[in-house]
Short mmCIF file of C-alpha atoms and ligand atoms in Angstrom, two decimals:
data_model
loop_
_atom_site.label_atom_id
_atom_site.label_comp_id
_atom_site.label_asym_id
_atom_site.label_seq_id
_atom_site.Cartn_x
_atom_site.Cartn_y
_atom_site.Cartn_z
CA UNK Q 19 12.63 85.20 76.97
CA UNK Q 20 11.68 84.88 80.49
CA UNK Q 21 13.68 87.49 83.18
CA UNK Q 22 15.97 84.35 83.88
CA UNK Q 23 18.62 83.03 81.60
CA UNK Q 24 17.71 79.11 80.20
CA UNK Q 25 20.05 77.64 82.56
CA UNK Q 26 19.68 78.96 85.93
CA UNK Q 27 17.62 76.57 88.14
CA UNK Q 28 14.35 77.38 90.03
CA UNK Q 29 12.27 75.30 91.75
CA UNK Q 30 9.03 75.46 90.82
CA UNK Q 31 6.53 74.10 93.66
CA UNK Q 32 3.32 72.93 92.22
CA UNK Q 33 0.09 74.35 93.59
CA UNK Q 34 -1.48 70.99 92.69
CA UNK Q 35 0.10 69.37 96.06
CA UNK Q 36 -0.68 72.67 98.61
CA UNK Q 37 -3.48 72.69 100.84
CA UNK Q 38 -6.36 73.84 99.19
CA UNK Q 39 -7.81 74.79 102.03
CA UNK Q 40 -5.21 77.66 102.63
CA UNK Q 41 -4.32 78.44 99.28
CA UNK Q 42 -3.58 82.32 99.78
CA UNK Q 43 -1.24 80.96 102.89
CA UNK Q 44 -0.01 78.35 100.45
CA UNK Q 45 0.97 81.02 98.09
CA UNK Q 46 2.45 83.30 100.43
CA UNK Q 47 4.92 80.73 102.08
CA UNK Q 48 6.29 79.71 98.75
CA UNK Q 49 6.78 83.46 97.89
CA UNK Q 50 8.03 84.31 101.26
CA UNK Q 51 10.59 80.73 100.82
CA UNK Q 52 12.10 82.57 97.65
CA UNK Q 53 10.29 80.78 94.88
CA UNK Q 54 10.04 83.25 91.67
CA UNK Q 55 7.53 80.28 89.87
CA UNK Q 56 4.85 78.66 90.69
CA UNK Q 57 2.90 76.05 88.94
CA UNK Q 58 -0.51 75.46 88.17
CA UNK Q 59 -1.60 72.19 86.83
CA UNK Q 60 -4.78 72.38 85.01
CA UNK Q 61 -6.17 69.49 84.31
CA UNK Q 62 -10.15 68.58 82.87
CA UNK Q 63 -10.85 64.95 83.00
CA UNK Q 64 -10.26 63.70 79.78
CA UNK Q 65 -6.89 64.31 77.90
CA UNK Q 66 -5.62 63.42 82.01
CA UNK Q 67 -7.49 61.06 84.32
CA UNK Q 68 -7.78 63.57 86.76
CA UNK Q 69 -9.78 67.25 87.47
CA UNK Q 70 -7.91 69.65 89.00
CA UNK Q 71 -9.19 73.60 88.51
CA UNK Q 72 -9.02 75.89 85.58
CA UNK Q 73 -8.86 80.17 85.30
CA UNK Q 74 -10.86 81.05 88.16
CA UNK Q 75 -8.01 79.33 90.44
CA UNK Q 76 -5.84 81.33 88.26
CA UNK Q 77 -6.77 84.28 88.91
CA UNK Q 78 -7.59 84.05 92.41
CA UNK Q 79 -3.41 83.48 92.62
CA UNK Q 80 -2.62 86.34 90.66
CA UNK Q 81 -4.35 88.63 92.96
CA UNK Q 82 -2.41 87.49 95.56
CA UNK Q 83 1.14 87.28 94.12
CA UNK Q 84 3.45 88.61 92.14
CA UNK Q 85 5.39 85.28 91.46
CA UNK Q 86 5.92 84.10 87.76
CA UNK Q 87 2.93 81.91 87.07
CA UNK Q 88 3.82 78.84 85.10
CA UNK Q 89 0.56 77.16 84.19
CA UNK Q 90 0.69 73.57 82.80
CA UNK Q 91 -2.85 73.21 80.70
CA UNK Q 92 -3.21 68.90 80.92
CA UNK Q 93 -6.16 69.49 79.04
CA UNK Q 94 -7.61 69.35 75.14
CA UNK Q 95 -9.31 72.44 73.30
CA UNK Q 96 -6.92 74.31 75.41
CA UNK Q 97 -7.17 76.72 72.13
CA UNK Q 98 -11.16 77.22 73.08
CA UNK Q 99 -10.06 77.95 76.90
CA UNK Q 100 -6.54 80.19 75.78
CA UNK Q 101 -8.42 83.91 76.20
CA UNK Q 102 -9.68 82.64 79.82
CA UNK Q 103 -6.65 81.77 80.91
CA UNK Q 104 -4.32 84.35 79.56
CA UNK Q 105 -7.13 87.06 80.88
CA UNK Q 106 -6.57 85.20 84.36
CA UNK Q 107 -3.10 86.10 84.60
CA UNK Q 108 -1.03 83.57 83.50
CA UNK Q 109 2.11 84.45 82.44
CA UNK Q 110 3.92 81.49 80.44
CA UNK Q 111 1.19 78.60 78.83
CA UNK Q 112 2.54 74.99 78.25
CA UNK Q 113 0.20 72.67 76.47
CA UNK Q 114 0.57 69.27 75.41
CA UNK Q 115 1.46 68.05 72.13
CA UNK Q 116 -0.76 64.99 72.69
CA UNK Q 117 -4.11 66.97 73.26
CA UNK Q 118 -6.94 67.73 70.92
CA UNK Q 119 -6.97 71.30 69.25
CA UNK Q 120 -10.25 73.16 67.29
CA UNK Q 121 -6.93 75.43 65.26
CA UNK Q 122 -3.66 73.50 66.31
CA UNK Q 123 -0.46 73.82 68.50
CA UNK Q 124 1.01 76.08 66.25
CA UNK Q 125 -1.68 78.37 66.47
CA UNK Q 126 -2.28 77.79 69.84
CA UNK Q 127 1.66 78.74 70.33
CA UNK Q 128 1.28 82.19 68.30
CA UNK Q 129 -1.82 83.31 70.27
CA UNK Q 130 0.08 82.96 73.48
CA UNK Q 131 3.19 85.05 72.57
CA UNK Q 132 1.21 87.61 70.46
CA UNK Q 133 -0.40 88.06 74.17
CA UNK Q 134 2.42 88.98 75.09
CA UNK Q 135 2.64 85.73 77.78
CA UNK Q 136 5.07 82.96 77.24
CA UNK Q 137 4.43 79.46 76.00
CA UNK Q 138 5.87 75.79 76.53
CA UNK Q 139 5.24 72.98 74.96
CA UNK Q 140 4.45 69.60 77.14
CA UNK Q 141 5.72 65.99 76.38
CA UNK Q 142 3.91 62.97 78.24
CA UNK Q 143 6.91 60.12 78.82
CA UNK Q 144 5.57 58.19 76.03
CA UNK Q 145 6.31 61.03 73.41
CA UNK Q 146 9.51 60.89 71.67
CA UNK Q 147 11.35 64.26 71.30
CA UNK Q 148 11.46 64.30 67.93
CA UNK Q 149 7.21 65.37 68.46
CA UNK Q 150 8.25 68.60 69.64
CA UNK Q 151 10.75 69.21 66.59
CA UNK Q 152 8.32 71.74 64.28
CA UNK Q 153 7.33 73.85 67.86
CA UNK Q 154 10.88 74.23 69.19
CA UNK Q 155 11.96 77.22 67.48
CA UNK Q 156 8.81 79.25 69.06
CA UNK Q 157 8.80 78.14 72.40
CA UNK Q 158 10.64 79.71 75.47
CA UNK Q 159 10.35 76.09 77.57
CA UNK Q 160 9.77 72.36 77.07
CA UNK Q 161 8.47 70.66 79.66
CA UNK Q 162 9.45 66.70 79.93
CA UNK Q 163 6.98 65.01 82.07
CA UNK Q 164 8.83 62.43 84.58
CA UNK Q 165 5.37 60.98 85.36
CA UNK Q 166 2.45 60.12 83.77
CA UNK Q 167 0.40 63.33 83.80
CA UNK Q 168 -2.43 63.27 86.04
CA UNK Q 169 -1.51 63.33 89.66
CA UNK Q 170 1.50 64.36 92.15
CA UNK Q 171 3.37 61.95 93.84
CA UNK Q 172 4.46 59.39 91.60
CA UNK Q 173 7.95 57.66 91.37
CA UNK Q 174 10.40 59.69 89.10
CA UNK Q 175 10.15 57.89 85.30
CA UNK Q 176 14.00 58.30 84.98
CA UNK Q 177 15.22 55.44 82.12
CA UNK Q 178 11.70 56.32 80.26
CA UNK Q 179 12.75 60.50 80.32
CA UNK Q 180 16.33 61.36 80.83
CA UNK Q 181 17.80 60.59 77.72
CA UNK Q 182 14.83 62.71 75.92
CA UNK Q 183 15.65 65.54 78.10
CA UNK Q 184 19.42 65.16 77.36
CA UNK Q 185 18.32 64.93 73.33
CA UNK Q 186 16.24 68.56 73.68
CA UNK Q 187 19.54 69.56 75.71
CA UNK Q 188 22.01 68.76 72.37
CA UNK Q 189 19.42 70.00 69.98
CA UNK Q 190 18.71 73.21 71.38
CA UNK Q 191 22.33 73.91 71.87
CA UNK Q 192 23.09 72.00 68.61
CA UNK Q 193 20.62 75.09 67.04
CA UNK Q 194 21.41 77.86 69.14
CA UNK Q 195 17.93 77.61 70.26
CA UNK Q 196 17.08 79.14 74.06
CA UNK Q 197 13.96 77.26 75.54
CA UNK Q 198 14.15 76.40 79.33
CA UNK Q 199 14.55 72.96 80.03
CA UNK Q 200 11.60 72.43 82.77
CA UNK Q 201 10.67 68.63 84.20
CA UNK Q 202 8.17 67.56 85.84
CA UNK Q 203 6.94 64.80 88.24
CA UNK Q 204 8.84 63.10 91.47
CA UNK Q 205 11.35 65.72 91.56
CA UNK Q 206 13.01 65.55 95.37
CA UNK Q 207 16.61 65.82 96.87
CA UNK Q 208 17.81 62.67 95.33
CA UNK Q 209 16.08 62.84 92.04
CA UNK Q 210 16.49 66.95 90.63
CA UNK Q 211 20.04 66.46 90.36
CA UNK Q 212 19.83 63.63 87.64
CA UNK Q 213 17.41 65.91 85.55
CA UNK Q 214 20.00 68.73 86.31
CA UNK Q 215 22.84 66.41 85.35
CA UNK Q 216 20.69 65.99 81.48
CA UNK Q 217 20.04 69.58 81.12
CA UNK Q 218 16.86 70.32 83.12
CA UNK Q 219 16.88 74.06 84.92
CA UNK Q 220 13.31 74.22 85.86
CA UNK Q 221 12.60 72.21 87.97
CA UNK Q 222 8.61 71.31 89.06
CA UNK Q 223 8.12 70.44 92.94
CA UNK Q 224 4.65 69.41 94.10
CA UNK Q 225 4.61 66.85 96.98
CA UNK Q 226 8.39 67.69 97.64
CA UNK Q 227 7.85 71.47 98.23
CA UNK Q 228 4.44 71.77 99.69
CA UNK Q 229 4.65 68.41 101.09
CA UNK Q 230 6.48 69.74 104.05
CA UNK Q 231 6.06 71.27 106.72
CA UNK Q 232 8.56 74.21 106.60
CA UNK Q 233 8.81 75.82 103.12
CA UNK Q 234 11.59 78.03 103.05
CA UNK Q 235 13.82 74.83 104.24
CA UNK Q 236 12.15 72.84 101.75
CA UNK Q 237 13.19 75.01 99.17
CA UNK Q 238 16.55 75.50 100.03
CA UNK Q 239 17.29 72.15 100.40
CA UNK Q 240 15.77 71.30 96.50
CA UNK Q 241 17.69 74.42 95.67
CA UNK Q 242 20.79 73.34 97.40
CA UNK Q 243 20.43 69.77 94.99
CA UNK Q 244 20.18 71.33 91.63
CA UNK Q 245 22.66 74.51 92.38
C1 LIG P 2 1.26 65.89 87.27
C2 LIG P 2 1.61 67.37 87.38
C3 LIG P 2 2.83 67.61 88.23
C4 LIG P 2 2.63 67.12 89.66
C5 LIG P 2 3.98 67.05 90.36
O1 LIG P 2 0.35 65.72 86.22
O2 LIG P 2 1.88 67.91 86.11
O3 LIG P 2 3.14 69.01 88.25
O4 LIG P 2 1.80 68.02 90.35
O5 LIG P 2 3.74 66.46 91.59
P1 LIG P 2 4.92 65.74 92.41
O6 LIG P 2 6.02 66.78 92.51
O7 LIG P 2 4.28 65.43 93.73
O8 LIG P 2 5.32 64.55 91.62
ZN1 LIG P 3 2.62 70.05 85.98
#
């Protein structure tokens, strides 16, 4: 289990919505705001409409932080990529159930923990829970997707996700199970404390972190709305 118990909340601003431009000063005013994790989304074109970066941008934040890296893989063969990422630095792996595999999720899952990293598993809003039922007793987090993966700044998908995130909630306690309960996608002031009020304690920020201006108020303010 990760150095933080499954229910205290973090924010967790993603590096998807910082300036790319300034990503070392990026990373350093989200460290120097208090954030513990920060997350990478990694997405290639085809399981997600979108191309964001892959392990080279993964490394070039680890050798500037010491933060928690949290890196969300939106991509398929993530299995064929694993050794490049986990090399990289990443230190907890969440892929999607929904992608394409060369071994599978499972195995995909065991080759994460037996490298010593952690390892989530990702549900797009259209995925029932009951997907992630043979992978939740070995993972430490689920991550429920409150948008469509792909791109920051989207409208919160509450009807469509909270009652799945309330159902891995009552399951995992239901099971004495431990995974963090991480979601992700139009997470701001008005809209963490719903996903806080179904069980969420992770808690991904893109446009609402590094979206503004001043960092360490943004984060106490999202911090403030899911204490
Ligand atoms: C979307 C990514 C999210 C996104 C969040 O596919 O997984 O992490 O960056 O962005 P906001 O917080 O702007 O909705
Ligand atoms: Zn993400």
């Amino acid at each position: 289990m990760s150095s933080v118990s499954h229910v205290t909340p973090l924010i967790l601003p993603s590096l998807l919505a910082a300036n790319w431009s300034q990503v070392g000063n990026e990373v350093a005013r989200a460290e120097a705001a208090g954030v513990k994790w920060l997350h990478l989304d990694v997405m290639d074109g085809a399981f997600v409409d979108n191309i964001s970066f892959g392990p080279q941008m993964v490394q070039t934040v680890r050798k500037t932080t010491d933060m928690f890296l949290d890196v969300h893989l939106m991509i398929h063969r993530a299995d064929h990529y694993l050794d490049r990422f986990i090399k990289a630095g990443a230190d907890n792996i969440t892929i999607h159930v929904e992608a394409r595999y060369d071994s599978s999720v499972t195995e995909t899952l065991r080759r994460i923990r037996a490298a010593g990293k952690q390892c989530g598993i990702a549900l797009h809003p259209d995925t029932p829970f009951e997907v992630a039922l043979p992978y939740v007793h070995d993972i430490d987090l689920l991550l429920v997707m409150t948008v469509v993966p792909g791109f920051g700044g989207q409208p919160f998908m509450e009807k469509e996700t909270m009652p799945k995130l309330a159902a891995a909630r009552d399951y995992r306690e239901a099971h004495g199970l431990k995974y963090h309960l991480e979601v992700d996608g139009g997470i701001y002031t008005h809209t963490a404390p719903i996903a806080k009020k179904h069980g969420a304690n992770l808690f991904v920020c893109g446009t609402s972190f590094f979206g503004q201006a001043d960092a360490a108020q943004a984060h106490a303010e999202l911090a403030a709305a899911v204490a």
